[in-house]
mmCIF file of C-alpha atoms and ligand atoms in Angstrom:
data_model
loop_
_atom_site.group_PDB
_atom_site.id
_atom_site.type_symbol
_atom_site.label_atom_id
_atom_site.label_comp_id
_atom_site.label_asym_id
_atom_site.label_seq_id
_atom_site.Cartn_x
_atom_site.Cartn_y
_atom_site.Cartn_z
ATOM 1 C CA MET A 1355 22.322 0.347 -18.793
ATOM 2 C CA GLN A 1356 18.770 2.373 -18.821
ATOM 3 C CA THR A 1357 16.665 4.394 -16.416
ATOM 4 C CA PHE A 1358 13.234 4.480 -16.009
ATOM 5 C CA ASN A 1359 10.823 6.421 -13.494
ATOM 6 C CA VAL A 1360 7.937 5.271 -12.124
ATOM 7 C CA LYS A 1361 5.220 7.746 -10.957
ATOM 8 C CA THR A 1362 3.476 6.735 -7.545
ATOM 9 C CA ARG A 1363 0.694 8.550 -5.329
ATOM 10 C CA ASN A 1364 3.272 9.516 -3.008
ATOM 11 C CA PHE A 1365 7.014 9.282 -4.620
ATOM 12 C CA THR A 1366 8.835 8.558 -7.787
ATOM 13 C CA TYR A 1367 11.467 5.485 -7.789
ATOM 14 C CA PRO A 1368 13.693 4.669 -10.092
ATOM 15 C CA VAL A 1369 13.311 1.372 -12.507
ATOM 16 C CA VAL A 1370 17.716 0.727 -13.510
ATOM 17 C CA ILE A 1371 17.907 -2.242 -15.777
ATOM 18 C CA GLY A 1372 20.775 -3.392 -17.092
ATOM 19 C CA ASN A 1373 24.896 -4.941 -16.883
ATOM 20 C CA GLY A 1374 26.126 -2.785 -13.787
ATOM 21 C CA ALA A 1375 22.600 -2.184 -12.081
ATOM 22 C CA TRP A 1376 23.283 -2.903 -8.866
ATOM 23 C CA ARG A 1377 26.604 -0.458 -8.486
ATOM 24 C CA THR A 1378 23.885 2.235 -8.679
ATOM 25 C CA LEU A 1379 22.336 1.341 -5.703
ATOM 26 C CA ARG A 1380 25.700 2.959 -4.048
ATOM 27 C CA LYS A 1381 22.943 6.657 -4.801
ATOM 28 C CA PHE A 1382 20.628 4.811 -2.632
ATOM 29 C CA PRO A 1383 19.906 6.731 0.973
ATOM 30 C CA PHE A 1384 20.335 3.598 2.895
ATOM 31 C CA ARG A 1385 21.669 5.752 5.643
ATOM 32 C CA LYS A 1386 18.466 7.011 6.406
ATOM 33 C CA TYR A 1387 17.298 3.249 7.411
ATOM 34 C CA THR A 1388 17.842 1.707 11.308
ATOM 35 C CA SER A 1389 18.576 -1.648 9.442
ATOM 36 C CA ILE A 1390 18.654 -3.337 5.585
ATOM 37 C CA PHE A 1391 16.841 -7.123 5.743
ATOM 38 C CA VAL A 1392 17.917 -9.257 2.578
ATOM 39 C CA ILE A 1393 14.592 -10.935 1.426
ATOM 40 C CA THR A 1394 15.944 -14.396 -0.339
ATOM 41 C CA GLU A 1395 16.736 -17.923 -1.099
ATOM 42 C CA ARG A 1396 20.018 -19.820 0.191
ATOM 43 C CA GLY A 1397 21.247 -20.782 -3.049
ATOM 44 C CA LEU A 1398 20.415 -17.518 -4.959
ATOM 45 C CA TRP A 1399 22.372 -15.679 -2.412
ATOM 46 C CA ASN A 1400 25.346 -18.145 -2.241
ATOM 47 C CA ARG A 1401 25.905 -17.361 -5.816
ATOM 48 C CA TRP A 1402 25.747 -14.262 -5.730
ATOM 49 C CA GLY A 1403 25.250 -12.351 -2.594
ATOM 50 C CA LYS A 1404 29.037 -11.300 -2.154
ATOM 51 C CA LEU A 1405 29.274 -10.157 -5.648
ATOM 52 C CA PHE A 1406 25.818 -7.967 -4.884
ATOM 53 C CA LEU A 1407 27.120 -6.828 -1.624
ATOM 54 C CA GLU A 1408 30.271 -5.578 -3.092
ATOM 55 C CA GLU A 1409 28.798 -3.709 -5.932
ATOM 56 C CA SER A 1410 25.639 -1.788 -4.006
ATOM 57 C CA GLY A 1411 27.743 -0.987 -1.279
ATOM 58 C CA LEU A 1412 25.594 -2.786 1.714
ATOM 59 C CA SER A 1413 27.807 -4.483 4.215
ATOM 60 C CA ALA A 1414 25.852 -5.126 7.643
ATOM 61 C CA VAL A 1415 22.939 -6.577 5.868
ATOM 62 C CA THR A 1416 20.601 -9.554 8.013
ATOM 63 C CA THR A 1417 19.564 -12.575 5.439
ATOM 64 C CA LEU A 1418 15.982 -13.942 5.868
ATOM 65 C CA LEU A 1419 16.128 -17.008 3.953
ATOM 66 C CA VAL A 1420 12.980 -18.469 2.022
ATOM 67 C CA ALA A 1421 12.587 -21.863 -0.065
ATOM 68 C CA PRO A 1422 12.439 -21.445 -3.359
ATOM 69 C CA GLY A 1423 9.141 -22.378 -5.113
ATOM 70 C CA GLU A 1424 5.853 -20.409 -5.333
ATOM 71 C CA ARG A 1425 4.746 -22.443 -1.449
ATOM 72 C CA SER A 1426 6.629 -19.791 -0.131
ATOM 73 C CA LYS A 1427 3.550 -17.153 -1.377
ATOM 74 C CA SER A 1428 1.896 -17.986 1.663
ATOM 75 C CA LEU A 1429 0.389 -16.379 5.226
ATOM 76 C CA ARG A 1430 2.748 -19.284 7.308
ATOM 77 C CA VAL A 1431 6.002 -17.971 5.389
ATOM 78 C CA LEU A 1432 4.812 -14.562 6.402
ATOM 79 C CA GLU A 1433 4.154 -14.943 9.833
ATOM 80 C CA ARG A 1434 7.347 -16.227 10.072
ATOM 81 C CA LEU A 1435 9.341 -14.004 8.558
ATOM 82 C CA SER A 1436 7.214 -11.108 10.478
ATOM 83 C CA GLY A 1437 8.079 -13.112 13.674
ATOM 84 C CA GLN A 1438 11.886 -13.076 12.161
ATOM 85 C CA LEU A 1439 11.924 -9.128 11.733
ATOM 86 C CA LEU A 1440 10.695 -8.629 15.317
ATOM 87 C CA LYS A 1441 13.340 -10.991 17.104
ATOM 88 C CA GLN A 1442 16.016 -9.226 14.991
ATOM 89 C CA GLY A 1443 15.181 -5.859 15.785
ATOM 90 C CA ALA A 1444 13.517 -4.231 12.527
ATOM 91 C CA ASP A 1445 11.671 -1.638 12.995
ATOM 92 C CA ARG A 1446 9.745 1.060 11.205
ATOM 93 C CA ARG A 1447 12.567 2.105 10.048
ATOM 94 C CA SER A 1448 13.683 -0.985 8.489
ATOM 95 C CA CYS A 1449 14.226 -1.403 4.938
ATOM 96 C CA LEU A 1450 13.536 -4.568 2.531
ATOM 97 C CA ALA A 1451 16.186 -5.375 0.252
ATOM 98 C CA LEU A 1452 14.053 -8.457 -2.156
ATOM 99 C CA PHE A 1453 16.829 -10.668 -3.844
ATOM 100 C CA GLY A 1454 14.703 -13.348 -5.839
ATOM 101 C CA GLY A 1455 12.318 -13.613 -8.372
ATOM 102 C CA GLY A 1456 8.688 -13.429 -8.262
ATOM 103 C CA VAL A 1457 8.239 -15.385 -5.607
ATOM 104 C CA VAL A 1458 10.733 -13.316 -3.324
ATOM 105 C CA GLY A 1459 9.610 -9.968 -4.444
ATOM 106 C CA ASP A 1460 5.377 -10.739 -3.954
ATOM 107 C CA LEU A 1461 6.089 -12.132 -0.974
ATOM 108 C CA GLY A 1462 8.613 -9.990 0.660
ATOM 109 C CA ALA A 1463 6.599 -6.752 -0.973
ATOM 110 C CA PHE A 1464 3.480 -7.744 0.749
ATOM 111 C CA LEU A 1465 5.723 -8.184 4.230
ATOM 112 C CA ALA A 1466 6.680 -4.659 3.436
ATOM 113 C CA SER A 1467 3.275 -3.623 3.246
ATOM 114 C CA VAL A 1468 1.905 -4.832 6.410
ATOM 115 C CA TYR A 1469 4.891 -5.301 9.253
ATOM 116 C CA MET A 1470 4.211 -2.954 11.348
ATOM 117 C CA ARG A 1471 2.022 -0.941 8.992
ATOM 118 C CA GLY A 1472 4.117 -0.583 6.090
ATOM 119 C CA ILE A 1473 7.921 0.109 5.265
ATOM 120 C CA ASP A 1474 10.353 0.418 2.618
ATOM 121 C CA CYS A 1475 11.692 -2.300 0.262
ATOM 122 C CA ILE A 1476 13.718 -1.752 -2.948
ATOM 123 C CA HIS A 1477 13.632 -4.682 -5.626
ATOM 124 C CA VAL A 1478 16.697 -6.925 -6.783
ATOM 125 C CA PRO A 1479 15.128 -8.923 -9.108
ATOM 126 C CA THR A 1480 16.965 -11.932 -10.782
ATOM 127 C CA THR A 1481 14.602 -14.051 -13.030
ATOM 128 C CA ILE A 1482 13.389 -12.627 -16.549
ATOM 129 C CA LEU A 1483 10.066 -12.245 -15.387
ATOM 130 C CA ALA A 1484 10.351 -10.281 -12.318
ATOM 131 C CA GLN A 1485 13.117 -7.983 -13.832
ATOM 132 C CA VAL A 1486 10.158 -7.297 -16.676
ATOM 133 C CA ASP A 1487 7.329 -7.555 -14.583
ATOM 134 C CA SER A 1488 6.775 -8.129 -11.417
ATOM 135 C CA SER A 1489 9.228 -5.794 -9.645
ATOM 136 C CA VAL A 1490 7.336 -3.273 -10.913
ATOM 137 C CA GLY A 1491 3.884 -1.742 -10.693
ATOM 138 C CA GLY A 1492 3.835 -2.542 -6.786
ATOM 139 C CA LYS A 1493 1.354 -5.982 -6.535
ATOM 140 C CA THR A 1494 2.581 -7.879 -4.144
ATOM 141 C CA ALA A 1495 0.507 -10.990 -2.914
ATOM 142 C CA VAL A 1496 0.293 -14.594 -0.840
ATOM 143 C CA ASN A 1497 -1.447 -17.555 -2.343
ATOM 144 C CA LEU A 1498 -4.405 -18.409 0.097
ATOM 145 C CA GLY A 1499 -4.278 -22.929 -0.947
ATOM 146 C CA GLU A 1500 -4.759 -23.260 -4.709
ATOM 147 C CA MET A 1501 -5.835 -19.096 -4.849
ATOM 148 C CA LYS A 1502 -2.456 -17.836 -6.616
ATOM 149 C CA ASN A 1503 -2.679 -13.855 -5.411
ATOM 150 C CA LEU A 1504 -5.670 -13.840 -3.667
ATOM 151 C CA ILE A 1505 -4.948 -11.759 -0.635
ATOM 152 C CA GLY A 1506 -2.193 -8.312 -1.635
ATOM 153 C CA THR A 1507 -1.763 -5.070 -0.961
ATOM 154 C CA PHE A 1508 -0.062 -2.278 -3.478
ATOM 155 C CA HIS A 1509 3.139 -1.411 -2.167
ATOM 156 C CA PRO A 1510 6.347 0.232 -4.866
ATOM 157 C CA GLY A 1511 9.842 -0.564 -3.796
ATOM 158 C CA ARG A 1512 12.220 2.657 -3.453
ATOM 159 C CA MET A 1513 14.340 1.708 -6.480
ATOM 160 C CA VAL A 1514 14.177 -1.438 -8.642
ATOM 161 C CA VAL A 1515 17.854 -2.866 -9.620
ATOM 162 C CA SER A 1516 18.268 -5.435 -12.141
ATOM 163 C CA ASP A 1517 21.373 -6.599 -13.139
ATOM 164 C CA PHE A 1518 21.877 -8.858 -16.547
ATOM 165 C CA ARG A 1519 24.623 -11.061 -14.522
ATOM 166 C CA VAL A 1520 22.099 -12.667 -12.533
ATOM 167 C CA LEU A 1521 20.261 -14.614 -14.916
ATOM 168 C CA SER A 1522 23.381 -16.327 -16.668
ATOM 169 C CA SER A 1523 22.707 -18.410 -13.745
ATOM 170 C CA LEU A 1524 19.119 -19.334 -14.628
ATOM 171 C CA GLY A 1525 18.648 -22.379 -15.233
ATOM 172 C CA HIS A 1526 17.876 -22.620 -19.378
ATOM 173 C CA TRP A 1527 13.728 -23.768 -18.363
ATOM 174 C CA ASP A 1528 13.439 -20.537 -15.535
ATOM 175 C CA PHE A 1529 14.946 -18.582 -18.547
ATOM 176 C CA ARG A 1530 12.973 -19.301 -21.375
ATOM 177 C CA SER A 1531 9.623 -18.931 -19.585
ATOM 178 C CA GLY A 1532 10.231 -15.634 -18.718
ATOM 179 C CA LEU A 1533 10.838 -14.893 -22.539
ATOM 180 C CA TYR A 1534 7.109 -15.411 -23.115
ATOM 181 C CA GLU A 1535 6.893 -12.713 -20.510
ATOM 182 C CA VAL A 1536 9.046 -10.850 -23.046
ATOM 183 C CA VAL A 1537 7.169 -12.072 -26.124
ATOM 184 C CA LYS A 1538 3.875 -10.124 -24.404
ATOM 185 C CA HIS A 1539 5.502 -7.274 -24.068
ATOM 186 C CA ALA A 1540 6.577 -7.002 -27.014
ATOM 187 C CA ILE A 1541 3.139 -7.414 -28.449
ATOM 188 C CA LEU A 1542 1.708 -4.558 -26.659
ATOM 189 C CA GLY A 1543 4.918 -2.321 -27.095
ATOM 190 C CA GLY A 1544 4.752 -2.290 -31.132
ATOM 191 C CA PRO A 1545 6.101 -3.654 -34.396
ATOM 192 C CA ALA A 1546 9.245 -2.019 -33.352
ATOM 193 C CA LEU A 1547 9.872 -4.152 -30.255
ATOM 194 C CA CYS A 1548 8.919 -7.726 -31.901
ATOM 195 C CA GLN A 1549 11.107 -6.764 -34.545
ATOM 196 C CA GLN A 1550 13.712 -6.109 -32.669
ATOM 197 C CA LEU A 1551 12.872 -9.068 -30.272
ATOM 198 C CA GLU A 1552 13.303 -11.244 -33.503
ATOM 199 C CA ALA A 1553 16.193 -10.416 -34.703
ATOM 200 C CA SER A 1554 17.541 -10.737 -31.087
ATOM 201 C CA LEU A 1555 15.788 -14.164 -30.761
ATOM 202 C CA PRO A 1556 18.873 -16.928 -31.218
ATOM 203 C CA ARG A 1557 21.129 -14.923 -29.127
ATOM 204 C CA LEU A 1558 18.912 -14.096 -26.840
ATOM 205 C CA GLN A 1559 18.444 -17.892 -25.830
ATOM 206 C CA LEU A 1560 21.970 -18.340 -25.469
ATOM 207 C CA LYS A 1561 21.724 -15.582 -22.493
ATOM 208 C CA ASP A 1562 24.040 -13.448 -24.490
ATOM 209 C CA ARG A 1563 24.129 -9.954 -22.193
ATOM 210 C CA GLU A 1564 24.015 -7.189 -25.457
ATOM 211 C CA ALA A 1565 20.844 -9.562 -26.835
ATOM 212 C CA LEU A 1566 19.487 -8.565 -23.166
ATOM 213 C CA GLU A 1567 20.630 -5.084 -23.859
ATOM 214 C CA ALA A 1568 18.298 -4.693 -26.815
ATOM 215 C CA VAL A 1569 15.173 -6.221 -25.453
ATOM 216 C CA LEU A 1570 14.944 -6.032 -21.895
ATOM 217 C CA PRO A 1571 14.769 -2.472 -21.228
ATOM 218 C CA PRO A 1572 12.333 -1.959 -23.791
ATOM 219 C CA ALA A 1573 10.625 -4.573 -22.575
ATOM 220 C CA VAL A 1574 9.948 -3.434 -18.703
ATOM 221 C CA LYS A 1575 9.579 0.233 -20.510
ATOM 222 C CA VAL A 1576 5.935 -1.438 -22.013
ATOM 223 C CA LYS A 1577 4.645 -2.350 -17.988
ATOM 224 C CA VAL A 1578 6.327 0.842 -16.935
ATOM 225 C CA ASP A 1579 4.177 2.837 -18.844
ATOM 226 C CA VAL A 1580 0.808 1.063 -18.304
ATOM 227 C CA VAL A 1581 1.775 1.408 -14.748
ATOM 228 C CA ASN A 1582 2.608 5.031 -14.956
ATOM 229 C CA ARG A 1583 -0.885 5.687 -17.013
ATOM 230 C CA ASP A 1584 -3.086 3.441 -14.661
ATOM 231 C CA GLU A 1585 -1.910 2.704 -10.970
ATOM 232 C CA ARG A 1586 -4.562 0.685 -9.347
ATOM 233 C CA GLU A 1587 -5.535 -1.137 -12.285
ATOM 234 C CA ARG A 1588 -9.164 0.058 -14.144
ATOM 235 C CA ASN A 1589 -8.231 -0.888 -17.732
ATOM 236 C CA LEU A 1590 -4.469 -0.618 -18.999
ATOM 237 C CA ARG A 1591 -3.304 -2.245 -16.612
ATOM 238 C CA MET A 1592 -5.511 -4.828 -17.804
ATOM 239 C CA THR A 1593 -4.222 -5.308 -20.453
ATOM 240 C CA LEU A 1594 -0.899 -6.920 -18.755
ATOM 241 C CA ASN A 1595 -3.433 -9.619 -18.619
ATOM 242 C CA LEU A 1596 -2.473 -10.749 -22.168
ATOM 243 C CA GLY A 1597 -2.204 -14.258 -22.514
ATOM 244 C CA HIS A 1598 -2.981 -14.865 -19.506
ATOM 245 C CA THR A 1599 -6.620 -15.874 -19.354
ATOM 246 C CA PHE A 1600 -6.323 -19.105 -21.030
ATOM 247 C CA GLY A 1601 -2.447 -19.601 -19.105
ATOM 248 C CA HIS A 1602 -3.551 -19.479 -15.965
ATOM 249 C CA ALA A 1603 -6.821 -21.996 -17.244
ATOM 250 C CA LEU A 1604 -4.176 -24.230 -18.491
ATOM 251 C CA GLU A 1605 -2.339 -24.119 -15.367
ATOM 252 C CA GLU A 1606 -5.027 -24.754 -12.898
ATOM 253 C CA ALA A 1607 -6.335 -27.648 -15.671
ATOM 254 C CA THR A 1608 -2.876 -29.291 -14.925
ATOM 255 C CA GLY A 1609 -2.718 -28.745 -11.283
ATOM 256 C CA TYR A 1610 0.647 -26.255 -11.518
ATOM 257 C CA ARG A 1611 2.448 -28.802 -12.846
ATOM 258 C CA ARG A 1612 2.900 -29.286 -16.107
ATOM 259 C CA PHE A 1613 3.987 -25.995 -17.400
ATOM 260 C CA LEU A 1614 6.217 -22.922 -16.494
ATOM 261 C CA HIS A 1615 3.821 -19.868 -15.923
ATOM 262 C CA GLY A 1616 5.585 -18.649 -18.927
ATOM 263 C CA GLU A 1617 5.163 -21.507 -21.035
ATOM 264 C CA ALA A 1618 1.035 -21.262 -20.071
ATOM 265 C CA VAL A 1619 1.318 -18.128 -21.019
ATOM 266 C CA GLY A 1620 2.899 -19.151 -24.270
ATOM 267 C CA TRP A 1621 0.161 -21.044 -25.088
ATOM 268 C CA GLY A 1622 -2.184 -18.415 -24.039
ATOM 269 C CA LEU A 1623 -0.925 -16.047 -26.490
ATOM 270 C CA LEU A 1624 -1.400 -18.221 -28.918
ATOM 271 C CA ALA A 1625 -4.844 -19.334 -27.991
ATOM 272 C CA ILE A 1626 -5.533 -15.080 -28.223
ATOM 273 C CA ALA A 1627 -4.202 -14.483 -31.498
ATOM 274 C CA GLN A 1628 -6.517 -17.415 -32.957
ATOM 275 C CA LEU A 1629 -9.518 -15.650 -31.260
ATOM 276 C CA GLY A 1630 -8.705 -12.257 -32.263
ATOM 277 C CA GLU A 1631 -8.627 -13.777 -35.928
ATOM 278 C CA ARG A 1632 -12.218 -15.498 -35.361
ATOM 279 C CA LEU A 1633 -13.487 -12.335 -34.311
ATOM 280 C CA ARG A 1634 -12.115 -10.790 -37.285
ATOM 281 C CA LEU A 1635 -10.223 -8.305 -35.021
ATOM 282 C CA LEU A 1636 -7.126 -9.515 -35.266
ATOM 283 C CA ALA A 1637 -5.936 -9.865 -38.928
ATOM 284 C CA PRO A 1638 -4.266 -13.204 -40.214
ATOM 285 C CA GLU A 1639 -0.870 -11.952 -40.914
ATOM 286 C CA GLU A 1640 -0.759 -9.983 -37.569
ATOM 287 C CA GLY A 1641 -1.525 -13.437 -35.768
ATOM 288 C CA THR A 1642 0.785 -15.914 -37.299
ATOM 289 C CA ARG A 1643 3.291 -12.983 -36.883
ATOM 290 C CA ILE A 1644 2.808 -13.752 -32.678
ATOM 291 C CA ALA A 1645 2.206 -17.134 -33.212
ATOM 292 C CA ARG A 1646 6.004 -17.326 -34.981
ATOM 293 C CA LEU A 1647 7.332 -14.806 -32.519
ATOM 294 C CA VAL A 1648 6.198 -17.848 -29.773
ATOM 295 C CA GLN A 1649 6.362 -20.839 -31.697
ATOM 296 C CA ARG A 1650 10.730 -19.661 -31.995
ATOM 297 C CA LEU A 1651 11.284 -20.925 -28.516
ATOM 298 C CA GLY A 1652 11.001 -23.735 -29.089
ATOM 299 C CA PRO A 1653 8.160 -26.635 -27.961
ATOM 300 C CA LEU A 1654 6.209 -26.195 -25.350
ATOM 301 C CA PRO A 1655 4.534 -28.974 -23.227
ATOM 302 C CA SER A 1656 1.335 -31.034 -24.928
ATOM 303 C CA ILE A 1657 -2.289 -29.883 -24.156
ATOM 304 C CA ARG A 1658 -3.657 -32.086 -26.445
ATOM 305 C CA ASP A 1659 -5.221 -34.188 -23.513
ATOM 306 C CA ILE A 1660 -7.005 -31.183 -21.995
ATOM 307 C CA SER A 1661 -11.251 -31.297 -22.936
ATOM 308 C CA THR A 1662 -12.295 -27.999 -24.442
ATOM 309 C CA ALA A 1663 -14.962 -28.280 -21.752
ATOM 310 C CA ARG A 1664 -12.519 -28.178 -18.300
ATOM 311 C CA ILE A 1665 -10.768 -25.121 -19.946
ATOM 312 C CA LEU A 1666 -14.393 -22.983 -19.942
ATOM 313 C CA ARG A 1667 -15.189 -24.101 -17.156
ATOM 314 C CA LEU A 1668 -12.284 -22.694 -15.666
ATOM 315 C CA LEU A 1669 -12.163 -19.286 -17.717
ATOM 316 C CA PRO A 1670 -14.485 -17.805 -15.294
ATOM 317 C CA GLN A 1671 -12.659 -18.316 -12.248
ATOM 318 C CA ASP A 1672 -9.800 -15.132 -13.561
ATOM 319 C CA LYS A 1673 -9.323 -12.794 -10.980
ATOM 320 C CA LYS A 1674 -9.845 -10.282 -13.667
ATOM 321 C CA THR A 1675 -13.737 -11.492 -13.917
ATOM 322 C CA VAL A 1676 -15.451 -8.570 -13.532
ATOM 323 C CA GLY A 1677 -19.910 -9.632 -12.718
ATOM 324 C CA GLY A 1678 -18.938 -13.193 -13.999
ATOM 325 C CA LYS A 1679 -18.141 -11.682 -17.044
ATOM 326 C CA ILE A 1680 -14.891 -12.663 -18.023
ATOM 327 C CA GLN A 1681 -12.390 -9.654 -19.321
ATOM 328 C CA TRP A 1682 -10.711 -10.513 -22.851
ATOM 329 C CA VAL A 1683 -7.916 -8.845 -23.606
ATOM 330 C CA ILE A 1684 -6.951 -8.696 -27.664
ATOM 331 C CA PRO A 1685 -4.809 -8.048 -30.201
ATOM 332 C CA GLU A 1686 -6.258 -5.821 -32.826
ATOM 333 C CA ARG A 1687 -2.782 -5.757 -34.363
ATOM 334 C CA ILE A 1688 1.068 -5.564 -32.890
ATOM 335 C CA GLY A 1689 0.599 -2.635 -30.375
ATOM 336 C CA LYS A 1690 -2.577 -2.477 -29.989
ATOM 337 C CA VAL A 1691 -5.137 -4.547 -27.473
ATOM 338 C CA ARG A 1692 -8.521 -4.195 -27.091
ATOM 339 C CA VAL A 1693 -10.766 -5.548 -24.050
ATOM 340 C CA VAL A 1694 -14.009 -7.095 -24.813
ATOM 341 C CA SER A 1695 -16.043 -8.611 -22.302
ATOM 342 C CA ASP A 1696 -18.640 -10.718 -24.327
ATOM 343 C CA VAL A 1697 -17.279 -13.030 -26.374
ATOM 344 C CA PRO A 1698 -19.178 -16.426 -27.257
ATOM 345 C CA ARG A 1699 -18.427 -19.337 -25.828
ATOM 346 C CA ARG A 1700 -17.974 -21.289 -29.259
ATOM 347 C CA ALA A 1701 -15.693 -18.823 -30.302
ATOM 348 C CA VAL A 1702 -13.365 -19.390 -27.187
ATOM 349 C CA ALA A 1703 -13.763 -22.908 -27.663
ATOM 350 C CA ALA A 1704 -12.959 -22.975 -31.279
ATOM 351 C CA ALA A 1705 -9.818 -21.000 -30.260
ATOM 352 C CA PHE A 1706 -8.730 -22.944 -28.292
ATOM 353 C CA GLN A 1707 -8.920 -26.325 -30.756
ATOM 354 C CA ASP A 1708 -6.960 -24.302 -32.874
ATOM 355 C CA ILE A 1709 -4.028 -24.322 -30.766
ATOM 356 C CA GLN A 1710 -5.015 -27.866 -30.128
ATOM 357 C CA GLU A 1711 -4.157 -28.939 -33.565
ATOM 358 C CA MET A 1712 -1.072 -27.258 -33.567
ATOM 359 C CA ASP A 1713 1.845 -29.453 -33.463
ATOM 360 C CA PRO A 1714 4.823 -28.237 -30.428
ATOM 361 C CA SER A 1715 6.990 -31.030 -31.399
ATOM 362 C CA LEU A 1716 7.894 -29.113 -34.910
ATOM 363 C CA TRP A 1717 9.013 -25.824 -33.194
ATOM 364 C CA ALA A 1718 12.346 -25.961 -33.459
ATOM 365 C CA PRO A 1719 13.929 -22.938 -30.913
ATOM 366 C CA ALA A 1720 15.291 -20.379 -33.196
HETATM 367 N N1 NAD B 530 3.556 -8.754 -9.171
HETATM 368 C C1 NAD B 530 3.402 -8.349 -10.062
HETATM 369 O O1 NAD B 530 3.146 -7.487 -10.599
HETATM 370 C C2 NAD B 530 4.080 -10.094 -10.857
HETATM 371 C C3 NAD B 530 3.704 -9.751 -12.190
HETATM 372 C C4 NAD B 530 3.955 -11.588 -12.658
HETATM 373 C C5 NAD B 530 4.049 -12.763 -12.032
HETATM 374 N N2 NAD B 530 4.075 -11.960 -10.917
HETATM 375 C C6 NAD B 530 4.513 -13.247 -9.442
HETATM 376 O O2 NAD B 530 5.971 -13.818 -9.636
HETATM 377 C C7 NAD B 530 6.034 -15.039 -9.397
HETATM 378 C C8 NAD B 530 6.706 -15.952 -10.812
HETATM 379 O O3 NAD B 530 8.319 -15.232 -10.628
HETATM 380 P P1 NAD B 530 9.746 -16.392 -10.985
HETATM 381 O O4 NAD B 530 8.874 -16.281 -12.323
HETATM 382 O O5 NAD B 530 10.255 -15.073 -11.092
HETATM 383 O O6 NAD B 530 9.651 -17.055 -10.234
HETATM 384 P P2 NAD B 530 10.416 -17.605 -9.216
HETATM 385 O O7 NAD B 530 10.366 -16.398 -8.188
HETATM 386 O O8 NAD B 530 9.826 -18.985 -7.963
HETATM 387 O O9 NAD B 530 11.670 -18.011 -9.972
HETATM 388 C C9 NAD B 530 11.518 -19.251 -10.512
HETATM 389 C C10 NAD B 530 12.736 -20.409 -9.969
HETATM 390 O O10 NAD B 530 13.844 -19.561 -10.351
HETATM 391 C C11 NAD B 530 14.733 -19.487 -9.362
HETATM 392 N N3 NAD B 530 15.747 -18.339 -9.295
HETATM 393 C C12 NAD B 530 15.161 -17.065 -9.226
HETATM 394 N N4 NAD B 530 16.511 -16.226 -9.518
HETATM 395 C C13 NAD B 530 17.222 -17.370 -10.107
HETATM 396 C C14 NAD B 530 18.846 -16.769 -10.714
HETATM 397 N N5 NAD B 530 19.248 -15.871 -10.880
HETATM 398 N N6 NAD B 530 19.732 -17.927 -11.087
HETATM 399 C C15 NAD B 530 19.051 -19.282 -10.881
HETATM 400 N N7 NAD B 530 17.765 -19.433 -10.308
HETATM 401 C C16 NAD B 530 17.196 -18.379 -9.869
HETATM 402 C C17 NAD B 530 13.950 -19.815 -8.455
HETATM 403 O O11 NAD B 530 14.470 -19.950 -7.340
HETATM 404 C C18 NAD B 530 12.657 -19.952 -8.396
HETATM 405 O O12 NAD B 530 13.212 -21.713 -8.922
HETATM 406 C C19 NAD B 530 4.484 -15.796 -9.352
HETATM 407 O O13 NAD B 530 4.467 -15.780 -8.290
HETATM 408 C C20 NAD B 530 3.715 -14.252 -10.590
HETATM 409 O O14 NAD B 530 2.723 -14.430 -9.401
HETATM 410 C C21 NAD B 530 3.769 -10.808 -10.114
HETATM 411 ZN ZN1 ZN B 531 2.447 -13.969 -16.477
#
């Protein structure tokens, strides 16, 4: 188990990750709150709620349920939850425990940031993505129709506790999807973390706890370090967008139905490595190493039928666009990326065509 501290403007909070992390909540000052509300999903809470309460030492909690899935990140659900909080007596000194993946975390933290102008929350992330990424850094959001994360706030949790045991019930695809984000963090983190990931992959795929312990804490540390240096997304935080510019375009081009988010990021990482090579920013051996890491997670859904023109049209809609210019996060080598804004369209098109020519059915899982 490891603990990392994240500094915000007003306070510092611990991110505890590893087997037994929930037990560290026993030291959390719950006593200073008038009531604790758990925001979660029914299936998840049925499976893990009892153990969570035992380990954390919490007893009198009220659970508020949201339906699984991205659609719950909406103003409608936010309104319903606010009403439920009010009805059940939540006041300014209530605390929300956000028990779930990135959907529960983003929605619940947004709710905490606006309910009575802001109450405290803690994150209890239950997916890989939520453990290594979304629970840390304080970004909250809901979607507006198809516009992902359009409405949101900054509202960091007071503590993040990521226990690995909860990952054991994740479905194969959700588990694997989260690993693409771990690959992203490894590329940002540097050769040592990449090597660790390469060595752990076969056992990681089996949700082996030791393999998780070897890889997830250093992966979340990459995020912690970035957030500590740049809380409100000036430049550095943008680097976390690696692989996501192409990834978001692919998700949009397929109406969010074909890929799990991580799978789209997997393709996005392959594309950005190609783009880096084409711009001569990234050495071919490094590009190959990045591609190999992605491919070892196994086959990805095909992208053969998606036209390059459509992807090019969708790219500038990325939220990270500034003044109409896409901010490309391009690896220069493993452990170093550069943000480039003037990339020629034909290089982008060529990089996308490069990955379209890859045959994902040949990628056997490690
Ligand atoms: N705030 C940020 O900085 C940030 C960063 C990255 C992503 N996000 C957001 O995170 C969201 C995606 O998060 P996610 O991938 O965790 O998705 P998710 O919360 O939808 O969880 C994925 C699936 O796993 C299920 N699940 C969750 N935990 C489980 C467990 N332990 N066992 C079995 N099933 C479980 C859920 O019901 C869901 O079906 C997106 O909305 C994205 O915008 C936010
Ligand atoms: Zn992502």
